[in-house]
Amino acid sequence: MLSSNRNFSTLSQLSILLWFLSVIVGLGSALPQPPKKKYPFTARAVLKAGQFEAEISFWLFDKPSPTAKSPKVPGYLSTHWPLPSVSIVYSGVLKNQGFSYHIHESAITGNDCKSSGNHWNPTGSKFTGPKAFYCKPERPSRCESGDLSGKHGKLVPGPNNQRISYLDPSLKLSYSRRGILGKSIVVHNQSGAMIACANIVASN
């Protein structure tokens, strides 16, 4: 009789333990799952001032096939998937001018382009050698990360809705010191004056 009671007690304890475990598993499956992607894969900035307007899109160009090799980008020793890419559609650059454009370190407050702060320069680029070695498309490593026109050329006059596209391994779609999300784009005219600006906003 004593053995029977012990067996019953053991079975009861086991049943309670199994029920408790099933409750825990059920609660765990009911909790929301964390997002698979920590950061978005696309972002953009839309600028408009007078006759000038531009939409600047950023996205991560993913590996097109399992065997695809990373393309060579001038000025960079190596690249890695996914590759940061930029596409710009713009109109209204004044005749005989070239507009420069940069990523700035702060988001814009209201419509005040000056609130964008300094050029985004997470690597602390301060090259001061001979002018022939200054920032230019052939030498992107000499440029601030945010100096997009220095690395890829200015926006030049032409028909409406001109489009340019390029890869830029120095850009990261993240909310961090080395990422472009939460920062801004500023466009300057030939004399260097700020003429348009917008925040870089995640678009997915």
JSON list of C-alpha atoms in Angstrom, two decimals:
[
{"chain": "A", "resi": 1, "resn": "MET", "atom": "CA", "xyz": [0.00, 0.00, 0.00]},
{"chain": "A", "resi": 2, "resn": "LEU", "atom": "CA", "xyz": [2.85, 2.35, 0.89]},
{"chain": "A", "resi": 3, "resn": "SER", "atom": "CA", "xyz": [4.56, 1.61, -2.46]},
{"chain": "A", "resi": 4, "resn": "SER", "atom": "CA", "xyz": [1.32, 2.34, -4.31]},
{"chain": "A", "resi": 5, "resn": "ASN", "atom": "CA", "xyz": [0.97, 5.72, -2.59]},
{"chain": "A", "resi": 6, "resn": "ARG", "atom": "CA", "xyz": [4.56, 6.58, -3.45]},
{"chain": "A", "resi": 7, "resn": "ASN", "atom": "CA", "xyz": [4.00, 5.71, -7.12]},
{"chain": "A", "resi": 8, "resn": "PHE", "atom": "CA", "xyz": [0.85, 7.83, -7.16]},
{"chain": "A", "resi": 9, "resn": "SER", "atom": "CA", "xyz": [2.71, 10.75, -5.59]},
{"chain": "A", "resi": 10, "resn": "THR", "atom": "CA", "xyz": [5.54, 10.46, -8.13]},
{"chain": "A", "resi": 11, "resn": "LEU", "atom": "CA", "xyz": [3.07, 10.36, -11.04]},
{"chain": "A", "resi": 12, "resn": "SER", "atom": "CA", "xyz": [1.24, 13.40, -9.67]},
{"chain": "A", "resi": 13, "resn": "GLN", "atom": "CA", "xyz": [4.47, 15.37, -9.37]},
{"chain": "A", "resi": 14, "resn": "LEU", "atom": "CA", "xyz": [5.47, 14.36, -12.90]},
{"chain": "A", "resi": 15, "resn": "SER", "atom": "CA", "xyz": [2.07, 15.43, -14.26]},
{"chain": "A", "resi": 16, "resn": "ILE", "atom": "CA", "xyz": [2.34, 18.82, -12.53]},
{"chain": "A", "resi": 17, "resn": "LEU", "atom": "CA", "xyz": [5.86, 19.29, -13.91]},
{"chain": "A", "resi": 18, "resn": "LEU", "atom": "CA", "xyz": [4.76, 18.45, -17.47]},
{"chain": "A", "resi": 19, "resn": "TRP", "atom": "CA", "xyz": [1.79, 20.83, -17.18]},
{"chain": "A", "resi": 20, "resn": "PHE", "atom": "CA", "xyz": [4.08, 23.60, -15.89]},
{"chain": "A", "resi": 21, "resn": "LEU", "atom": "CA", "xyz": [6.51, 23.08, -18.78]},
{"chain": "A", "resi": 22, "resn": "SER", "atom": "CA", "xyz": [3.66, 23.16, -21.32]},
{"chain": "A", "resi": 23, "resn": "VAL", "atom": "CA", "xyz": [2.49, 26.50, -19.89]},
{"chain": "A", "resi": 24, "resn": "ILE", "atom": "CA", "xyz": [6.00, 27.96, -20.21]},
{"chain": "A", "resi": 25, "resn": "VAL", "atom": "CA", "xyz": [6.31, 26.76, -23.82]},
{"chain": "A", "resi": 26, "resn": "GLY", "atom": "CA", "xyz": [2.89, 28.19, -24.62]},
{"chain": "A", "resi": 27, "resn": "LEU", "atom": "CA", "xyz": [3.79, 31.57, -23.18]},
{"chain": "A", "resi": 28, "resn": "GLY", "atom": "CA", "xyz": [7.04, 31.60, -25.10]},
{"chain": "A", "resi": 29, "resn": "SER", "atom": "CA", "xyz": [5.32, 30.93, -28.43]},
{"chain": "A", "resi": 30, "resn": "ALA", "atom": "CA", "xyz": [2.81, 33.71, -27.72]},
{"chain": "A", "resi": 31, "resn": "LEU", "atom": "CA", "xyz": [5.51, 36.36, -27.26]},
{"chain": "A", "resi": 32, "resn": "PRO", "atom": "CA", "xyz": [6.23, 38.56, -30.32]},
{"chain": "A", "resi": 33, "resn": "GLN", "atom": "CA", "xyz": [9.28, 37.42, -32.23]},
{"chain": "A", "resi": 34, "resn": "PRO", "atom": "CA", "xyz": [12.16, 39.88, -32.67]},
{"chain": "A", "resi": 35, "resn": "PRO", "atom": "CA", "xyz": [12.50, 41.35, -36.17]},
{"chain": "A", "resi": 36, "resn": "LYS", "atom": "CA", "xyz": [14.80, 39.44, -38.49]},
{"chain": "A", "resi": 37, "resn": "LYS", "atom": "CA", "xyz": [16.26, 42.63, -39.95]},
{"chain": "A", "resi": 38, "resn": "LYS", "atom": "CA", "xyz": [17.72, 45.06, -37.43]},
{"chain": "A", "resi": 39, "resn": "TYR", "atom": "CA", "xyz": [17.97, 47.89, -39.97]},
{"chain": "A", "resi": 40, "resn": "PRO", "atom": "CA", "xyz": [16.04, 48.75, -43.14]},
{"chain": "A", "resi": 41, "resn": "PHE", "atom": "CA", "xyz": [17.39, 47.93, -46.57]},
{"chain": "A", "resi": 42, "resn": "THR", "atom": "CA", "xyz": [16.29, 51.22, -48.16]},
{"chain": "A", "resi": 43, "resn": "ALA", "atom": "CA", "xyz": [16.24, 54.89, -47.23]},
{"chain": "A", "resi": 44, "resn": "ARG", "atom": "CA", "xyz": [15.76, 58.18, -49.05]},
{"chain": "A", "resi": 45, "resn": "ALA", "atom": "CA", "xyz": [15.88, 61.95, -48.88]},
{"chain": "A", "resi": 46, "resn": "VAL", "atom": "CA", "xyz": [13.58, 64.21, -50.93]},
{"chain": "A", "resi": 47, "resn": "LEU", "atom": "CA", "xyz": [14.80, 67.76, -51.58]},
{"chain": "A", "resi": 48, "resn": "LYS", "atom": "CA", "xyz": [13.06, 70.72, -53.18]},
{"chain": "A", "resi": 49, "resn": "ALA", "atom": "CA", "xyz": [14.00, 74.40, -53.35]},
{"chain": "A", "resi": 50, "resn": "GLY", "atom": "CA", "xyz": [12.75, 76.68, -56.13]},
{"chain": "A", "resi": 51, "resn": "GLN", "atom": "CA", "xyz": [13.27, 74.95, -59.46]},
{"chain": "A", "resi": 52, "resn": "PHE", "atom": "CA", "xyz": [15.72, 72.45, -58.00]},
{"chain": "A", "resi": 53, "resn": "GLU", "atom": "CA", "xyz": [14.39, 69.11, -56.81]},
{"chain": "A", "resi": 54, "resn": "ALA", "atom": "CA", "xyz": [15.96, 65.73, -56.18]},
{"chain": "A", "resi": 55, "resn": "GLU", "atom": "CA", "xyz": [15.16, 62.34, -54.74]},
{"chain": "A", "resi": 56, "resn": "ILE", "atom": "CA", "xyz": [18.18, 60.51, -53.36]},
{"chain": "A", "resi": 57, "resn": "SER", "atom": "CA", "xyz": [17.64, 56.81, -52.65]},
{"chain": "A", "resi": 58, "resn": "PHE", "atom": "CA", "xyz": [19.93, 54.50, -50.71]},
{"chain": "A", "resi": 59, "resn": "TRP", "atom": "CA", "xyz": [19.61, 50.73, -50.65]},
{"chain": "A", "resi": 60, "resn": "LEU", "atom": "CA", "xyz": [21.60, 47.58, -50.00]},
{"chain": "A", "resi": 61, "resn": "PHE", "atom": "CA", "xyz": [22.29, 45.72, -53.23]},
{"chain": "A", "resi": 62, "resn": "ASP", "atom": "CA", "xyz": [22.18, 42.06, -52.24]},
{"chain": "A", "resi": 63, "resn": "LYS", "atom": "CA", "xyz": [24.12, 39.20, -53.73]},
{"chain": "A", "resi": 64, "resn": "PRO", "atom": "CA", "xyz": [22.38, 38.29, -57.04]},
{"chain": "A", "resi": 65, "resn": "SER", "atom": "CA", "xyz": [23.43, 34.63, -56.89]},
{"chain": "A", "resi": 66, "resn": "PRO", "atom": "CA", "xyz": [25.27, 32.30, -54.47]},
{"chain": "A", "resi": 67, "resn": "THR", "atom": "CA", "xyz": [28.38, 32.32, -56.68]},
{"chain": "A", "resi": 68, "resn": "ALA", "atom": "CA", "xyz": [28.44, 36.05, -57.47]},
{"chain": "A", "resi": 69, "resn": "LYS", "atom": "CA", "xyz": [31.69, 37.79, -56.59]},
{"chain": "A", "resi": 70, "resn": "SER", "atom": "CA", "xyz": [31.78, 41.24, -55.04]},
{"chain": "A", "resi": 71, "resn": "PRO", "atom": "CA", "xyz": [32.35, 43.86, -57.76]},
{"chain": "A", "resi": 72, "resn": "LYS", "atom": "CA", "xyz": [35.43, 46.03, -57.75]},
{"chain": "A", "resi": 73, "resn": "VAL", "atom": "CA", "xyz": [34.73, 49.64, -56.80]},
{"chain": "A", "resi": 74, "resn": "PRO", "atom": "CA", "xyz": [37.45, 52.17, -57.77]},
{"chain": "A", "resi": 75, "resn": "GLY", "atom": "CA", "xyz": [39.37, 53.37, -54.74]},
{"chain": "A", "resi": 76, "resn": "TYR", "atom": "CA", "xyz": [38.42, 50.42, -52.49]},
{"chain": "A", "resi": 77, "resn": "LEU", "atom": "CA", "xyz": [40.59, 47.36, -51.94]},
{"chain": "A", "resi": 78, "resn": "SER", "atom": "CA", "xyz": [37.61, 45.08, -51.35]},
{"chain": "A", "resi": 79, "resn": "THR", "atom": "CA", "xyz": [33.82, 45.11, -51.09]},
{"chain": "A", "resi": 80, "resn": "HIS", "atom": "CA", "xyz": [31.31, 42.87, -49.36]},
{"chain": "A", "resi": 81, "resn": "TRP", "atom": "CA", "xyz": [27.66, 41.96, -49.92]},
{"chain": "A", "resi": 82, "resn": "PRO", "atom": "CA", "xyz": [25.22, 43.56, -49.48]},
{"chain": "A", "resi": 83, "resn": "LEU", "atom": "CA", "xyz": [26.67, 46.63, -51.21]},
{"chain": "A", "resi": 84, "resn": "PRO", "atom": "CA", "xyz": [25.43, 50.14, -50.34]},
{"chain": "A", "resi": 85, "resn": "SER", "atom": "CA", "xyz": [24.06, 51.76, -53.50]},
{"chain": "A", "resi": 86, "resn": "VAL", "atom": "CA", "xyz": [22.83, 55.26, -54.33]},
{"chain": "A", "resi": 87, "resn": "SER", "atom": "CA", "xyz": [20.41, 56.45, -57.01]},
{"chain": "A", "resi": 88, "resn": "ILE", "atom": "CA", "xyz": [19.61, 60.13, -57.63]},
{"chain": "A", "resi": 89, "resn": "VAL", "atom": "CA", "xyz": [16.88, 61.62, -59.81]},
{"chain": "A", "resi": 90, "resn": "TYR", "atom": "CA", "xyz": [17.15, 65.40, -60.08]},
{"chain": "A", "resi": 91, "resn": "SER", "atom": "CA", "xyz": [16.16, 68.50, -62.04]},
{"chain": "A", "resi": 92, "resn": "GLY", "atom": "CA", "xyz": [16.84, 72.24, -61.95]},
{"chain": "A", "resi": 93, "resn": "VAL", "atom": "CA", "xyz": [20.61, 72.61, -61.70]},
{"chain": "A", "resi": 94, "resn": "LEU", "atom": "CA", "xyz": [21.41, 76.10, -63.00]},
{"chain": "A", "resi": 95, "resn": "LYS", "atom": "CA", "xyz": [23.19, 76.51, -66.33]},
{"chain": "A", "resi": 96, "resn": "ASN", "atom": "CA", "xyz": [26.98, 76.60, -66.13]},
{"chain": "A", "resi": 97, "resn": "GLN", "atom": "CA", "xyz": [26.88, 75.42, -62.52]},
{"chain": "A", "resi": 98, "resn": "GLY", "atom": "CA", "xyz": [27.55, 72.21, -60.66]},
{"chain": "A", "resi": 99, "resn": "PHE", "atom": "CA", "xyz": [25.82, 71.53, -57.34]},
{"chain": "A", "resi": 100, "resn": "SER", "atom": "CA", "xyz": [27.74, 69.69, -54.64]},
{"chain": "A", "resi": 101, "resn": "TYR", "atom": "CA", "xyz": [25.94, 67.57, -52.06]},
{"chain": "A", "resi": 102, "resn": "HIS", "atom": "CA", "xyz": [26.98, 66.05, -48.76]},
{"chain": "A", "resi": 103, "resn": "ILE", "atom": "CA", "xyz": [25.66, 63.96, -45.90]},
{"chain": "A", "resi": 104, "resn": "HIS", "atom": "CA", "xyz": [25.70, 66.04, -42.72]},
{"chain": "A", "resi": 105, "resn": "GLU", "atom": "CA", "xyz": [26.04, 64.67, -39.20]},
{"chain": "A", "resi": 106, "resn": "SER", "atom": "CA", "xyz": [22.68, 65.81, -37.77]},
{"chain": "A", "resi": 107, "resn": "ALA", "atom": "CA", "xyz": [19.03, 65.70, -38.73]},
{"chain": "A", "resi": 108, "resn": "ILE", "atom": "CA", "xyz": [17.50, 68.99, -39.86]},
{"chain": "A", "resi": 109, "resn": "THR", "atom": "CA", "xyz": [15.27, 70.88, -37.45]},
{"chain": "A", "resi": 110, "resn": "GLY", "atom": "CA", "xyz": [12.32, 72.46, -39.24]},
{"chain": "A", "resi": 111, "resn": "ASN", "atom": "CA", "xyz": [13.52, 73.87, -42.57]},
{"chain": "A", "resi": 112, "resn": "ASP", "atom": "CA", "xyz": [16.82, 75.20, -41.25]},
{"chain": "A", "resi": 113, "resn": "CYS", "atom": "CA", "xyz": [19.62, 73.64, -43.31]},
{"chain": "A", "resi": 114, "resn": "LYS", "atom": "CA", "xyz": [22.21, 75.09, -40.93]},
{"chain": "A", "resi": 115, "resn": "SER", "atom": "CA", "xyz": [20.89, 72.81, -38.18]},
{"chain": "A", "resi": 116, "resn": "SER", "atom": "CA", "xyz": [22.42, 69.87, -40.10]},
{"chain": "A", "resi": 117, "resn": "GLY", "atom": "CA", "xyz": [25.79, 70.42, -38.44]},
{"chain": "A", "resi": 118, "resn": "ASN", "atom": "CA", "xyz": [29.11, 69.57, -40.05]},
{"chain": "A", "resi": 119, "resn": "HIS", "atom": "CA", "xyz": [29.83, 67.14, -42.85]},
{"chain": "A", "resi": 120, "resn": "TRP", "atom": "CA", "xyz": [29.45, 63.53, -41.76]},
{"chain": "A", "resi": 121, "resn": "ASN", "atom": "CA", "xyz": [33.02, 62.33, -41.36]},
{"chain": "A", "resi": 122, "resn": "PRO", "atom": "CA", "xyz": [33.14, 59.22, -39.11]},
{"chain": "A", "resi": 123, "resn": "THR", "atom": "CA", "xyz": [36.66, 58.28, -40.21]},
{"chain": "A", "resi": 124, "resn": "GLY", "atom": "CA", "xyz": [38.05, 61.72, -39.33]},
{"chain": "A", "resi": 125, "resn": "SER", "atom": "CA", "xyz": [39.42, 62.37, -42.83]},
{"chain": "A", "resi": 126, "resn": "LYS", "atom": "CA", "xyz": [41.63, 65.50, -42.75]},
{"chain": "A", "resi": 127, "resn": "PHE", "atom": "CA", "xyz": [43.98, 65.11, -45.66]},
{"chain": "A", "resi": 128, "resn": "THR", "atom": "CA", "xyz": [46.02, 68.29, -46.11]},
{"chain": "A", "resi": 129, "resn": "GLY", "atom": "CA", "xyz": [48.68, 67.24, -48.62]},
{"chain": "A", "resi": 130, "resn": "PRO", "atom": "CA", "xyz": [49.21, 68.60, -52.15]},
{"chain": "A", "resi": 131, "resn": "LYS", "atom": "CA", "xyz": [46.02, 69.74, -53.85]},
{"chain": "A", "resi": 132, "resn": "ALA", "atom": "CA", "xyz": [46.44, 67.11, -56.58]},
{"chain": "A", "resi": 133, "resn": "PHE", "atom": "CA", "xyz": [45.74, 64.48, -53.92]},
{"chain": "A", "resi": 134, "resn": "TYR", "atom": "CA", "xyz": [42.63, 66.10, -52.44]},
{"chain": "A", "resi": 135, "resn": "CYS", "atom": "CA", "xyz": [39.23, 64.39, -52.46]},
{"chain": "A", "resi": 136, "resn": "LYS", "atom": "CA", "xyz": [38.06, 63.47, -55.95]},
{"chain": "A", "resi": 137, "resn": "PRO", "atom": "CA", "xyz": [36.30, 60.53, -57.67]},
{"chain": "A", "resi": 138, "resn": "GLU", "atom": "CA", "xyz": [39.63, 58.86, -58.48]},
{"chain": "A", "resi": 139, "resn": "ARG", "atom": "CA", "xyz": [40.66, 58.97, -54.81]},
{"chain": "A", "resi": 140, "resn": "PRO", "atom": "CA", "xyz": [37.57, 58.35, -52.63]},
{"chain": "A", "resi": 141, "resn": "SER", "atom": "CA", "xyz": [39.76, 57.34, -49.69]},
{"chain": "A", "resi": 142, "resn": "ARG", "atom": "CA", "xyz": [40.85, 60.99, -49.42]},
{"chain": "A", "resi": 143, "resn": "CYS", "atom": "CA", "xyz": [37.25, 62.11, -48.97]},
{"chain": "A", "resi": 144, "resn": "GLU", "atom": "CA", "xyz": [34.98, 62.49, -46.00]},
{"chain": "A", "resi": 145, "resn": "SER", "atom": "CA", "xyz": [32.45, 59.65, -46.05]},
{"chain": "A", "resi": 146, "resn": "GLY", "atom": "CA", "xyz": [29.66, 62.21, -46.42]},
{"chain": "A", "resi": 147, "resn": "ASP", "atom": "CA", "xyz": [31.24, 64.05, -49.37]},
{"chain": "A", "resi": 148, "resn": "LEU", "atom": "CA", "xyz": [29.17, 62.30, -52.03]},
{"chain": "A", "resi": 149, "resn": "SER", "atom": "CA", "xyz": [29.85, 64.82, -54.80]},
{"chain": "A", "resi": 150, "resn": "GLY", "atom": "CA", "xyz": [33.56, 64.74, -54.01]},
{"chain": "A", "resi": 151, "resn": "LYS", "atom": "CA", "xyz": [33.58, 60.96, -54.46]},
{"chain": "A", "resi": 152, "resn": "HIS", "atom": "CA", "xyz": [31.08, 60.65, -57.31]},
{"chain": "A", "resi": 153, "resn": "GLY", "atom": "CA", "xyz": [30.89, 64.01, -59.07]},
{"chain": "A", "resi": 154, "resn": "LYS", "atom": "CA", "xyz": [28.64, 67.06, -58.80]},
{"chain": "A", "resi": 155, "resn": "LEU", "atom": "CA", "xyz": [25.04, 67.35, -60.00]},
{"chain": "A", "resi": 156, "resn": "VAL", "atom": "CA", "xyz": [25.32, 69.04, -63.40]},
{"chain": "A", "resi": 157, "resn": "PRO", "atom": "CA", "xyz": [22.83, 70.88, -65.68]},
{"chain": "A", "resi": 158, "resn": "GLY", "atom": "CA", "xyz": [20.78, 68.82, -68.09]},
{"chain": "A", "resi": 159, "resn": "PRO", "atom": "CA", "xyz": [17.24, 67.68, -68.90]},
{"chain": "A", "resi": 160, "resn": "ASN", "atom": "CA", "xyz": [14.65, 67.17, -66.18]},
{"chain": "A", "resi": 161, "resn": "ASN", "atom": "CA", "xyz": [14.73, 63.96, -64.17]},
{"chain": "A", "resi": 162, "resn": "GLN", "atom": "CA", "xyz": [18.37, 63.15, -64.80]},
{"chain": "A", "resi": 163, "resn": "ARG", "atom": "CA", "xyz": [19.43, 59.95, -63.09]},
{"chain": "A", "resi": 164, "resn": "ILE", "atom": "CA", "xyz": [22.79, 58.87, -61.71]},
{"chain": "A", "resi": 165, "resn": "SER", "atom": "CA", "xyz": [23.60, 55.70, -59.77]},
{"chain": "A", "resi": 166, "resn": "TYR", "atom": "CA", "xyz": [26.69, 54.37, -58.05]},
{"chain": "A", "resi": 167, "resn": "LEU", "atom": "CA", "xyz": [28.02, 52.02, -55.38]},
{"chain": "A", "resi": 168, "resn": "ASP", "atom": "CA", "xyz": [29.56, 53.46, -52.22]},
{"chain": "A", "resi": 169, "resn": "PRO", "atom": "CA", "xyz": [31.00, 50.92, -49.74]},
{"chain": "A", "resi": 170, "resn": "SER", "atom": "CA", "xyz": [31.60, 53.66, -47.15]},
{"chain": "A", "resi": 171, "resn": "LEU", "atom": "CA", "xyz": [27.85, 54.09, -46.49]},
{"chain": "A", "resi": 172, "resn": "LYS", "atom": "CA", "xyz": [25.99, 52.03, -43.88]},
{"chain": "A", "resi": 173, "resn": "LEU", "atom": "CA", "xyz": [22.22, 51.92, -43.42]},
{"chain": "A", "resi": 174, "resn": "SER", "atom": "CA", "xyz": [22.23, 52.03, -39.63]},
{"chain": "A", "resi": 175, "resn": "TYR", "atom": "CA", "xyz": [21.43, 54.37, -36.75]},
{"chain": "A", "resi": 176, "resn": "SER", "atom": "CA", "xyz": [24.96, 54.80, -35.51]},
{"chain": "A", "resi": 177, "resn": "ARG", "atom": "CA", "xyz": [27.96, 57.08, -35.72]},
{"chain": "A", "resi": 178, "resn": "ARG", "atom": "CA", "xyz": [29.07, 55.22, -38.84]},
{"chain": "A", "resi": 179, "resn": "GLY", "atom": "CA", "xyz": [25.56, 54.96, -40.32]},
{"chain": "A", "resi": 180, "resn": "ILE", "atom": "CA", "xyz": [23.59, 57.46, -42.44]},
{"chain": "A", "resi": 181, "resn": "LEU", "atom": "CA", "xyz": [20.12, 56.95, -40.92]},
{"chain": "A", "resi": 182, "resn": "GLY", "atom": "CA", "xyz": [19.02, 59.90, -38.80]},
{"chain": "A", "resi": 183, "resn": "LYS", "atom": "CA", "xyz": [21.38, 62.23, -40.65]},
{"chain": "A", "resi": 184, "resn": "SER", "atom": "CA", "xyz": [20.69, 64.67, -43.50]},
{"chain": "A", "resi": 185, "resn": "ILE", "atom": "CA", "xyz": [21.62, 65.64, -47.06]},
{"chain": "A", "resi": 186, "resn": "VAL", "atom": "CA", "xyz": [22.52, 69.23, -47.96]},
{"chain": "A", "resi": 187, "resn": "VAL", "atom": "CA", "xyz": [22.93, 70.58, -51.52]},
{"chain": "A", "resi": 188, "resn": "HIS", "atom": "CA", "xyz": [25.21, 73.57, -52.18]},
{"chain": "A", "resi": 189, "resn": "ASN", "atom": "CA", "xyz": [25.29, 75.86, -55.22]},
{"chain": "A", "resi": 190, "resn": "GLN", "atom": "CA", "xyz": [28.42, 76.92, -57.08]},
{"chain": "A", "resi": 191, "resn": "SER", "atom": "CA", "xyz": [29.31, 79.53, -54.45]},
{"chain": "A", "resi": 192, "resn": "GLY", "atom": "CA", "xyz": [28.92, 77.04, -51.60]},
{"chain": "A", "resi": 193, "resn": "ALA", "atom": "CA", "xyz": [25.62, 78.38, -50.24]},
{"chain": "A", "resi": 194, "resn": "MET", "atom": "CA", "xyz": [23.12, 75.82, -48.91]},
{"chain": "A", "resi": 195, "resn": "ILE", "atom": "CA", "xyz": [20.14, 75.73, -51.27]},
{"chain": "A", "resi": 196, "resn": "ALA", "atom": "CA", "xyz": [18.26, 72.55, -50.27]},
{"chain": "A", "resi": 197, "resn": "CYS", "atom": "CA", "xyz": [18.28, 69.96, -47.51]},
{"chain": "A", "resi": 198, "resn": "ALA", "atom": "CA", "xyz": [16.33, 66.97, -46.22]},
{"chain": "A", "resi": 199, "resn": "ASN", "atom": "CA", "xyz": [16.64, 64.21, -43.64]},
{"chain": "A", "resi": 200, "resn": "ILE", "atom": "CA", "xyz": [17.58, 60.67, -44.61]},
{"chain": "A", "resi": 201, "resn": "VAL", "atom": "CA", "xyz": [14.58, 58.54, -43.69]},
{"chain": "A", "resi": 202, "resn": "ALA", "atom": "CA", "xyz": [14.17, 54.76, -43.73]},
{"chain": "A", "resi": 203, "resn": "SER", "atom": "CA", "xyz": [11.67, 53.83, -46.44]},
{"chain": "A", "resi": 204, "resn": "ASN", "atom": "CA", "xyz": [10.74, 50.22, -45.63]}
]
